[in-house]
């Protein structure tokens, strides 16, 4: 492998990794606050992608408008999911909310099958996206560079929200202790709704970029990236935003580089993440940046 | 109630199930028999997951993986060498795959045992993990099994899977295995071991403080559960006569989990009742995907609608009846007798 090929692979890894990272943030925020694996998150990702292409093809919206609208509608869907399926179960055993999440995930997936049909659709991209940028032998689509840049911007914005705003303070308080937060006058349900909104918006952004990068839409398209992003979140230490980002990027690199260096293993690429996950959990049961698990007595 | 009376009642119940099976086999149409078959298999799967999750508190999402292992092992053993040579078009089967052959009973047992072996192997490191982490790690295991099944062409025929698996799994076999599962799990849970498992579920730290070897007990429960998941997968393979890796997606685990939760986590009776109810419901819901003509208007069937209704039903159940049909209660002979005598006279 020469340097140019390596750069090419590295760029692809970075793109895939930052897409994973954006989805992983949604998982990690919800888990950090509610201790809930939001299985419906991968369907939120899928909806974000569908909405935008609906907007462009069905309603002939210009791209920027379609993208903004899609992100807004998807964020709203995320908030709605929380309101209908999770909020009534706040004081229930955690398994109830989890089952509810799995139910919502299957519901959204099958609604998508009903409305958008199960067959994969090709995605039509704006023309300027089809011309690769060329330096010597390195050829990349603009989207490949665009994704990491935009992802970093979104993550910085998010960190600002979490560490510099009142809502962010609320999120951090709830993640420490939800009961006390109620007592201290934190508007818990509103903060949680905002969390779902932000997480879903990031998932939508990721879904749109994913569909532009790998131009195909199908109702189950969220499943594999969703699982992997969750693994990225666990890998980085669930609850930690920085951890989710690091986890996502590491996962992207491992996936692309392993296939690049060992082409024989390409068929197994969807299993790498899980093997890595099990390996990491065995050594560090709460992930890289995770808190030490406390035993409740 | 006297022990001999209970035994008598149990024998009578088994005889009744036997009579029912004979009657169903003889006089019901093929479709109804197939539904009864699926019910039996689903009950086996639900009981095994309930043992792991409902009674030991181990959040496992790996059932589809164990089922896949059982299904593949059993299928390889019951197909003839000629069949396998015809079937493997992606590459020649491995010599040991070609040579392997066994009667159906042995094949199902082998499917269960290999699944149990894998259960023990992955359980040993993974069962130390906390509940959500365990769930996601077992889910990862199931995905690894599926990816391996897609790629190990010389053993599994890759993505094409197996077709024309001999259909040995008739109603007798399935019902018999269902009773065996029920018997083993009831016996296990009724024993001291069962109490220890429930103690781990209710408070692991306390159980440890009482001197319970928590990891060993968890491993026992997980392995027994994996065994019956493998058996269920094996029966399913022979029942459907065709398997491929796509069959063992997370959806399959979800269906089993759904039966367990609807029936009540920690209630065997609940698993049995929900196994019957949900299997029937899922079949009955096929109606919404078929075209219907209503008052002269043809309404086209909507593919995917069945799962929409199904998942909606699940959400509604969990929102309004968290503890499931039975909660943690069981229907026992004792309980029934008491109910017959009238509540006041209990004891």
XYZ file of C-alpha atoms in Angstrom:
644
model
C 0.000 0.000 0.000
C 1.462 3.348 -0.979
C 1.029 6.666 0.790
C -1.707 7.878 -1.531
C -3.830 4.829 -0.988
C -3.311 5.165 2.717
C -4.448 8.788 2.670
C -7.503 7.748 0.709
C -8.360 5.071 3.273
C -7.650 7.419 6.138
C -10.047 10.013 4.739
C -12.737 7.391 4.254
C -12.182 6.152 7.810
C -12.471 9.651 9.170
C -15.745 10.215 7.316
C -17.277 6.941 8.430
C -15.964 7.506 11.933
C -17.465 10.961 12.264
C -20.829 9.661 11.033
C -20.694 6.979 13.719
C -19.696 9.634 16.225
C -22.694 11.835 15.442
C -25.097 8.930 15.957
C -23.208 7.776 19.029
C -23.676 11.163 20.687
C -27.445 10.677 20.601
C -27.132 7.293 22.295
C -24.687 8.499 24.866
C -26.734 11.583 25.834
C -29.935 9.619 26.320
C -28.156 6.820 28.126
C -26.229 9.254 30.284
C -29.429 10.878 31.445
C -32.042 8.125 31.510
C -29.927 4.946 31.546
C -31.948 3.890 28.519
C -30.611 2.292 25.341
C -32.724 4.216 22.874
C -33.136 1.503 20.253
C -35.322 3.846 18.207
C -32.313 6.067 17.554
C -31.293 4.130 14.434
C -34.764 4.669 13.008
C -34.511 8.384 13.740
C -31.314 8.319 11.684
C -33.187 6.592 8.854
C -36.097 9.053 8.988
C -33.739 12.026 8.740
C -32.352 10.654 5.492
C -35.776 9.853 4.040
C -37.286 13.219 4.927
C -34.631 15.146 3.086
C -34.966 13.158 -0.108
C -38.715 13.373 0.126
C -38.426 17.124 0.397
C -36.114 17.330 -2.599
C -37.872 14.892 -4.912
C -41.523 15.151 -3.888
C -41.827 18.799 -2.938
C -38.974 20.099 -5.123
C -37.452 21.993 -2.192
C -33.969 23.409 -2.582
C -31.358 21.303 -0.779
C -30.581 23.642 2.142
C -34.281 24.112 2.922
C -34.941 20.381 2.701
C -32.015 19.640 4.995
C -33.035 22.165 7.637
C -36.660 21.055 7.505
C -35.695 17.393 7.715
C -33.507 18.000 10.754
C -36.285 19.968 12.437
C -38.983 17.364 11.731
C -36.704 14.527 12.820
C -35.829 16.319 16.042
C -39.529 16.780 16.681
C -40.090 13.067 16.047
C -37.440 12.286 18.629
C -39.122 14.513 21.199
C -42.483 12.942 20.372
C -41.098 9.433 20.828
C -39.885 10.415 24.279
C -43.193 12.024 25.168
C -45.354 9.075 24.071
C -43.233 6.024 24.679
C -40.684 6.862 27.383
C -42.033 9.589 29.633
C -44.938 7.534 31.004
C -42.373 4.895 32.003
C -39.950 7.147 33.887
C -40.659 5.534 37.241
C -41.147 2.026 35.812
C -38.478 -0.683 35.893
C -35.828 0.082 33.282
C -36.707 -2.940 31.209
C -40.136 -1.468 30.450
C -38.647 1.594 28.797
C -36.213 -0.601 26.934
C -38.967 -2.823 25.566
C -40.884 0.292 24.658
C -37.797 1.538 22.802
C -37.506 -1.704 20.870
C -41.213 -1.449 20.080
C -40.829 2.110 18.803
C -37.839 1.047 16.735
C -39.835 -1.704 15.027
C -42.836 0.557 14.678
C -40.897 3.306 12.882
C -39.077 0.794 10.735
C -42.293 -0.839 9.609
C -44.103 2.446 9.119
C -41.207 3.301 6.822
C -41.679 -0.022 5.028
C -45.376 0.741 4.593
C -44.905 4.296 3.360
C -41.548 4.186 1.589
C -41.612 0.489 0.574
C -39.001 -2.051 1.486
C -36.971 -1.834 -1.728
C -33.752 0.180 -1.543
C -33.868 3.459 -3.483
C -31.000 5.172 -5.186
C -30.272 8.643 -3.859
C -29.937 11.487 -6.280
C -27.175 13.895 -5.244
C -26.624 17.539 -6.133
C -24.368 17.691 -9.155
C -21.403 19.384 -7.541
C -21.164 16.423 -5.204
C -20.517 14.006 -8.034
C -17.200 15.577 -9.119
C -14.301 14.111 -7.161
C -11.529 16.343 -5.919
C -8.197 15.118 -7.216
C -4.686 15.520 -5.815
C -2.277 13.276 -7.631
C -3.729 9.817 -7.200
C -5.970 10.690 -4.298
C -9.558 11.082 -5.438
C -12.249 11.957 -2.938
C -15.825 13.102 -3.264
C -16.460 16.504 -1.683
C -18.783 14.844 0.835
C -15.855 12.844 2.221
C -14.183 16.068 3.344
C -17.388 17.839 4.152
C -18.592 15.250 6.680
C -15.719 15.430 9.208
C -15.667 19.221 9.092
C -19.373 19.573 9.670
C -19.303 16.873 12.340
C -16.607 18.676 14.296
C -18.609 21.901 14.084
C -21.752 20.165 15.362
C -19.866 18.536 18.213
C -18.331 21.833 19.307
C -21.785 23.406 19.266
C -23.067 20.551 21.369
C -20.249 20.817 23.894
C -21.052 24.513 24.183
C -24.684 23.657 24.926
C -23.790 21.049 27.511
C -21.139 23.052 29.361
C -22.167 26.677 28.852
C -25.970 26.829 28.959
C -28.557 26.389 31.648
C -30.156 23.478 29.807
C -26.751 21.832 29.646
C -26.375 22.292 33.371
C -29.786 20.639 33.768
C -28.645 17.700 31.644
C -25.550 17.217 33.746
C -27.572 17.468 36.928
C -30.128 14.888 35.780
C -27.415 12.491 34.702
C -25.979 12.606 38.217
C -29.244 12.158 40.070
C -32.671 12.499 38.565
C -34.630 12.548 41.850
C -32.564 15.319 43.377
C -32.825 17.290 40.144
C -36.609 17.252 40.511
C -36.261 18.551 44.060
C -33.807 21.255 43.031
C -36.335 22.614 40.551
C -34.696 21.416 37.348
C -37.468 21.189 34.703
C -36.579 17.541 34.202
C -39.056 16.638 31.485
C -38.229 19.718 29.463
C -34.499 19.119 29.683
C -34.971 15.493 28.677
C -37.122 16.602 25.733
C -34.362 18.976 24.632
C -31.845 16.151 24.949
C -33.951 13.943 22.688
C -34.347 16.853 20.268
C -30.610 17.506 20.052
C -29.711 13.823 19.811
C -32.287 13.292 17.084
C -31.148 16.350 15.157
C -27.581 15.021 15.173
C -28.832 11.601 14.066
C -30.761 13.257 11.245
C -27.686 15.213 10.167
C -25.742 11.992 10.208
C -28.444 10.121 8.268
C -28.518 12.782 5.559
C -24.746 12.754 5.184
C -24.728 8.962 5.237
C -27.217 8.836 2.384
C -25.151 11.347 0.400
C -21.987 9.381 1.036
C -23.421 5.902 0.401
C -26.249 6.882 -1.948
C -28.996 4.456 -1.082
C -32.086 4.618 1.107
C -33.946 1.744 2.698
C -36.120 1.395 5.800
C -33.612 -0.857 7.582
C -30.628 1.356 6.737
C -30.349 2.547 10.345
C -29.913 -0.854 11.929
C -26.228 -1.552 11.275
C -24.913 2.036 11.680
C -27.114 2.320 14.772
C -25.664 -0.803 16.378
C -22.155 0.274 15.518
C -22.668 3.773 16.839
C -24.025 2.346 20.057
C -20.932 0.210 20.290
C -18.839 3.320 19.677
C -20.646 4.964 22.584
C -20.040 1.976 24.865
C -16.461 1.736 23.683
C -15.819 5.364 24.579
C -17.602 5.024 27.898
C -21.300 5.587 27.670
C -22.499 8.929 28.982
C -19.366 10.710 27.806
C -19.687 12.866 24.672
C -15.955 12.960 24.078
C -15.906 9.199 24.512
C -18.596 8.786 21.860
C -16.582 10.864 19.412
C -13.369 8.975 20.056
C -15.228 5.662 19.909
C -16.877 6.543 16.616
C -13.653 7.585 14.941
C -11.726 4.564 16.242
C -14.479 2.274 14.977
C -14.435 3.931 11.549
C -10.683 3.461 11.289
C -10.730 -0.137 12.408
C -13.487 -1.043 9.997
C -11.989 0.581 6.897
C -8.352 -0.211 7.646
C -8.976 -3.863 8.423
C -10.756 -4.303 5.117
C -8.016 -2.331 3.341
C -5.178 -4.367 4.824
C -6.910 -7.745 4.936
C -9.297 -7.823 1.948
C -10.054 -11.490 2.683
C -11.902 -10.422 5.815
C -14.174 -7.973 3.988
C -17.185 -10.255 4.462
C -16.706 -10.075 8.206
C -16.579 -6.265 8.389
C -19.917 -5.980 10.158
C -18.594 -8.230 12.912
C -15.421 -6.253 13.711
C -17.249 -3.719 15.806
C -18.819 -6.421 17.951
C -15.583 -8.312 18.418
C -13.915 -5.053 19.432
C -16.773 -4.258 21.789
C -16.619 -7.586 23.561
C -12.847 -7.249 23.813
C -13.013 -3.758 25.307
C -15.784 -4.630 27.751
C -13.736 -7.529 29.047
C -10.807 -5.280 29.841
C -12.661 -2.080 30.790
C -16.270 -2.977 31.630
C -17.432 0.656 31.451
C -15.530 1.744 28.352
C -12.523 3.998 27.818
C -13.803 7.214 29.403
C -16.513 5.574 31.495
C -17.079 6.158 35.176
C -16.142 3.381 37.511
C -19.183 1.213 38.057
C -20.411 1.414 41.616
C -22.044 -1.508 43.285
C -25.280 -0.527 44.901
C -25.758 -2.039 48.295
C -52.196 -30.418 48.432
C -50.594 -33.843 48.646
C -47.611 -34.608 46.497
C -49.256 -37.691 45.013
C -52.276 -35.656 43.960
C -50.052 -33.141 42.173
C -48.205 -35.936 40.389
C -51.519 -37.455 39.382
C -52.752 -34.142 38.051
C -49.490 -33.636 36.150
C -49.757 -37.069 34.557
C -53.379 -36.344 33.664
C -52.382 -33.005 32.094
C -49.647 -34.634 30.034
C -52.085 -37.331 28.904
C -54.545 -34.611 27.944
C -51.884 -32.809 25.919
C -51.071 -36.147 24.266
C -54.730 -36.740 23.383
C -55.012 -33.229 22.025
C -51.896 -33.737 19.903
C -53.258 -36.995 18.496
C -56.561 -35.321 17.719
C -54.901 -32.272 16.141
C -52.576 -34.392 14.039
C -55.488 -36.492 12.771
C -58.248 -34.003 12.176
C -56.879 -30.459 11.836
C -55.786 -29.045 8.489
C -52.115 -28.480 7.682
C -52.210 -24.758 8.388
C -53.649 -25.151 11.889
C -51.158 -27.901 12.680
C -48.355 -25.623 11.538
C -49.576 -22.895 13.905
C -49.658 -25.426 16.762
C -46.093 -26.384 15.813
C -44.978 -22.778 15.946
C -46.718 -22.334 19.289
C -44.798 -25.262 20.744
C -41.461 -23.957 19.453
C -42.183 -20.420 20.623
C -43.032 -21.687 24.084
C -39.701 -23.530 24.236
C -37.884 -20.327 23.236
C -39.852 -18.133 25.620
C -39.310 -20.493 28.561
C -35.594 -20.595 27.925
C -35.306 -16.811 27.703
C -37.482 -16.396 30.770
C -35.123 -18.643 32.713
C -32.187 -16.436 31.723
C -33.852 -13.086 31.976
C -37.014 -13.349 34.045
C -35.662 -15.647 36.736
C -31.948 -14.877 36.819
C -32.109 -11.233 35.765
C -29.548 -11.643 32.991
C -30.457 -9.229 30.228
C -29.630 -11.323 27.185
C -30.341 -10.290 23.609
C -28.472 -13.185 22.073
C -31.253 -15.699 21.611
C -31.222 -15.541 17.812
C -27.531 -16.467 17.866
C -28.103 -19.614 19.917
C -31.092 -20.521 17.769
C -28.948 -20.128 14.652
C -26.306 -22.441 16.097
C -28.915 -25.066 16.973
C -30.588 -24.747 13.583
C -27.371 -25.112 11.584
C -25.991 -27.996 13.649
C -29.263 -29.908 13.448
C -29.705 -29.289 9.717
C -26.184 -30.411 8.877
C -26.760 -33.601 10.856
C -30.103 -34.583 9.369
C -29.414 -33.805 5.714
C -27.962 -36.656 3.678
C -24.549 -36.411 2.029
C -26.134 -36.337 -1.459
C -28.406 -33.495 -0.393
C -25.476 -31.505 0.921
C -23.464 -32.035 -2.280
C -26.383 -30.744 -4.319
C -27.001 -27.827 -1.962
C -23.520 -26.352 -1.632
C -23.114 -24.346 -4.794
C -20.958 -21.549 -3.360
C -18.091 -23.946 -2.739
C -17.604 -27.531 -1.670
C -18.755 -28.431 1.811
C -16.054 -29.153 4.346
C -15.390 -32.909 4.558
C -16.675 -33.169 8.120
C -19.876 -31.383 7.118
C -20.392 -33.882 4.333
C -19.704 -36.844 6.590
C -21.812 -35.725 9.543
C -25.080 -37.555 9.843
C -27.325 -38.495 12.748
C -30.925 -39.359 13.503
C -33.290 -36.503 14.318
C -33.333 -36.906 18.118
C -29.558 -36.885 18.255
C -29.416 -33.926 15.860
C -31.735 -31.803 17.993
C -29.810 -32.724 21.126
C -26.552 -31.914 19.385
C -27.955 -28.553 18.292
C -28.861 -27.788 21.878
C -25.529 -28.995 23.229
C -23.438 -26.982 20.792
C -25.540 -23.900 21.579
C -25.038 -24.594 25.298
C -21.295 -24.933 24.723
C -21.218 -21.531 23.055
C -23.403 -20.183 25.843
C -20.918 -21.363 28.440
C -17.947 -20.100 26.401
C -19.243 -16.564 25.952
C -21.018 -16.550 29.288
C -17.821 -17.109 31.228
C -16.322 -13.741 30.303
C -19.527 -11.790 29.586
C -21.657 -12.609 32.603
C -19.479 -10.363 34.744
C -20.841 -7.362 32.849
C -23.625 -5.142 34.146
C -27.099 -5.618 32.700
C -27.160 -3.212 29.764
C -23.617 -4.044 28.831
C -24.465 -7.733 28.956
C -27.449 -7.104 26.687
C -25.419 -5.295 24.096
C -22.554 -7.796 24.270
C -24.899 -10.760 23.770
C -26.558 -8.886 20.927
C -23.060 -8.502 19.500
C -22.523 -12.242 19.863
C -25.721 -12.968 17.922
C -24.609 -10.604 15.152
C -21.190 -12.274 15.013
C -22.889 -15.660 14.631
C -24.975 -14.288 11.777
C -22.000 -12.719 10.007
C -20.062 -15.959 10.442
C -22.982 -17.956 9.020
C -22.999 -15.658 5.995
C -19.297 -16.037 5.389
C -18.390 -19.609 6.307
C -19.578 -20.976 2.964
C -18.033 -24.415 3.369
C -20.118 -25.071 6.490
C -23.266 -22.993 6.109
C -23.568 -22.493 2.344
C -23.229 -18.756 2.983
C -26.063 -16.360 2.375
C -28.070 -18.977 0.472
C -28.521 -21.135 3.534
C -30.075 -24.588 3.445
C -33.164 -25.683 1.563
C -34.994 -28.965 1.688
C -34.051 -29.808 5.264
C -35.870 -33.074 6.113
C -39.159 -32.210 7.836
C -38.916 -34.550 10.810
C -40.218 -32.014 13.319
C -43.889 -32.942 13.456
C -46.335 -31.966 16.145
C -45.394 -34.951 18.331
C -41.732 -33.991 18.444
C -42.413 -30.340 19.071
C -44.959 -30.925 21.818
C -42.701 -33.512 23.421
C -39.743 -31.117 23.445
C -42.000 -28.392 24.765
C -43.012 -30.624 27.692
C -39.388 -31.594 28.318
C -38.388 -27.921 28.417
C -41.216 -27.095 30.764
C -40.359 -30.031 33.016
C -36.647 -29.261 33.212
C -37.145 -25.556 33.861
C -39.915 -26.074 36.422
C -37.753 -28.656 38.221
C -34.724 -26.387 38.094
C -36.616 -23.391 39.419
C -38.381 -25.426 42.088
C -35.095 -26.675 43.448
C -32.763 -24.829 45.757
C -30.829 -23.704 42.700
C -33.983 -21.946 41.527
C -34.196 -20.001 44.749
C -30.578 -18.994 44.408
C -31.195 -17.787 40.834
C -34.127 -15.690 41.968
C -32.025 -14.317 44.811
C -29.385 -13.208 42.289
C -32.085 -11.541 40.236
C -33.539 -9.710 43.201
C -30.302 -8.559 44.744
C -26.994 -9.718 43.447
C -24.879 -8.035 46.084
C -26.920 -9.582 48.882
C -26.748 -12.990 47.233
C -22.987 -12.691 47.012
C -22.811 -11.674 50.654
C -24.776 -14.815 51.545
C -21.981 -16.858 50.011
C -23.539 -17.619 46.626
C -21.083 -18.272 43.816
C -22.903 -15.753 41.647
C -20.932 -16.253 38.439
C -21.302 -20.037 38.548
C -25.048 -19.827 39.094
C -25.469 -17.253 36.335
C -23.447 -19.458 34.045
C -25.645 -22.443 34.864
C -28.822 -20.556 34.063
C -27.342 -19.034 30.909
C -26.095 -22.387 29.649
C -29.376 -24.202 30.274
C -31.213 -21.341 28.562
C -28.833 -21.492 25.589
C -29.362 -25.231 25.350
C -33.111 -24.859 24.940
C -32.667 -21.917 22.571
C -30.531 -24.245 20.450
C -33.184 -26.965 20.674
C -35.830 -24.454 19.617
C -33.699 -23.363 16.667
C -33.113 -26.978 15.651
C -36.820 -27.786 15.720
C -37.604 -24.607 13.814
C -35.118 -25.525 11.073
C -36.700 -28.925 10.540
C -40.171 -27.446 10.807
C -39.639 -24.741 8.193
C -37.253 -26.961 6.124
C -35.298 -23.909 5.067
C -32.875 -21.622 6.927
C -30.563 -18.793 5.973
C -28.573 -16.202 7.964
C -31.177 -13.480 7.422
C -33.694 -15.494 9.419
C -31.621 -14.953 12.559
C -31.718 -11.179 12.679
C -32.402 -9.291 15.887
C -36.122 -9.415 15.010
C -36.162 -13.062 16.004
C -34.778 -12.335 19.470
C -37.259 -9.517 19.729
C -40.209 -11.812 19.026
C -39.137 -14.132 21.806
C -38.462 -11.261 24.203
C -41.875 -9.894 23.394
C -43.554 -13.181 24.345
C -41.632 -13.269 27.613
C -42.425 -9.686 28.550
C -46.086 -9.942 27.561
C -46.476 -13.106 29.576
C -44.677 -11.640 32.538
C -40.977 -11.716 33.338
C -40.587 -14.416 35.891
C -43.786 -16.321 35.147
C -43.583 -19.649 33.310
C -47.353 -19.830 32.974
C -47.205 -16.373 31.487
C -44.668 -17.504 28.881
C -46.872 -20.440 27.905
C -50.019 -18.321 27.635
C -48.267 -15.506 25.761
C -46.574 -18.076 23.524
C -50.000 -19.291 22.440
C -51.555 -15.822 22.249
C -48.806 -14.038 20.357
C -48.187 -16.825 17.864
C -51.896 -16.867 17.044
C -52.036 -13.069 16.927
C -49.078 -12.908 14.554
C -50.741 -15.386 12.213
C -54.069 -13.684 12.492
C -52.485 -10.322 11.678
C -51.504 -11.662 8.270
C -55.030 -10.610 7.346
C -53.998 -6.957 7.279
C -51.347 -7.712 4.691
C -53.683 -9.623 2.391
C -55.941 -7.838 -0.015
C -59.456 -7.539 1.399
C -62.657 -6.852 -0.441
C -65.100 -4.935 1.660
C -68.547 -3.984 0.327
C -67.383 -4.484 -3.230
C -64.259 -2.329 -2.796
C -60.910 -4.021 -3.174
C -58.382 -2.824 -0.631
C -54.871 -3.845 -1.571
C -52.829 -5.587 1.112
C -50.179 -3.393 2.706
C -46.833 -5.125 3.194
C -45.273 -4.282 6.548
C -48.599 -3.422 8.143
C -48.557 -6.580 10.241
C -45.435 -5.522 12.091
C -46.760 -1.989 12.496
C -49.825 -3.279 14.313
C -47.711 -5.766 16.216
C -45.165 -3.257 17.486
C -47.927 -0.819 18.340
C -49.623 -3.547 20.373
C -46.342 -4.118 22.192
C -45.943 -0.440 23.054
C -49.520 -0.254 24.312
C -49.066 -3.379 26.433
C -45.877 -2.073 28.006
C -47.363 1.381 28.619
C -50.527 0.148 30.253
C -49.579 -3.205 31.713
C -45.911 -3.084 32.599
C -45.764 -6.343 34.456
C -47.272 -8.329 31.571
C -50.148 -10.760 31.597
C -49.208 -12.692 34.710
C -46.649 -10.484 36.416
C -44.576 -12.887 38.478
C -47.512 -15.102 39.360
C -48.003 -18.697 38.264
C -51.088 -20.803 37.786
C -50.591 -23.889 39.913
C -52.762 -26.868 40.815
C -52.778 -25.530 44.325
C -54.003 -22.151 43.173
C -56.698 -23.668 41.010
C -57.953 -25.879 43.775
C -58.117 -22.889 46.067
C -60.019 -20.910 43.468
C -62.477 -23.802 43.070
C -63.075 -24.051 46.782
C -63.685 -20.344 47.013
C -61.163 -17.806 48.209
C -62.069 -17.757 51.884
C -61.314 -21.416 52.549
C -57.713 -21.138 51.437
C -55.061 -23.256 53.160
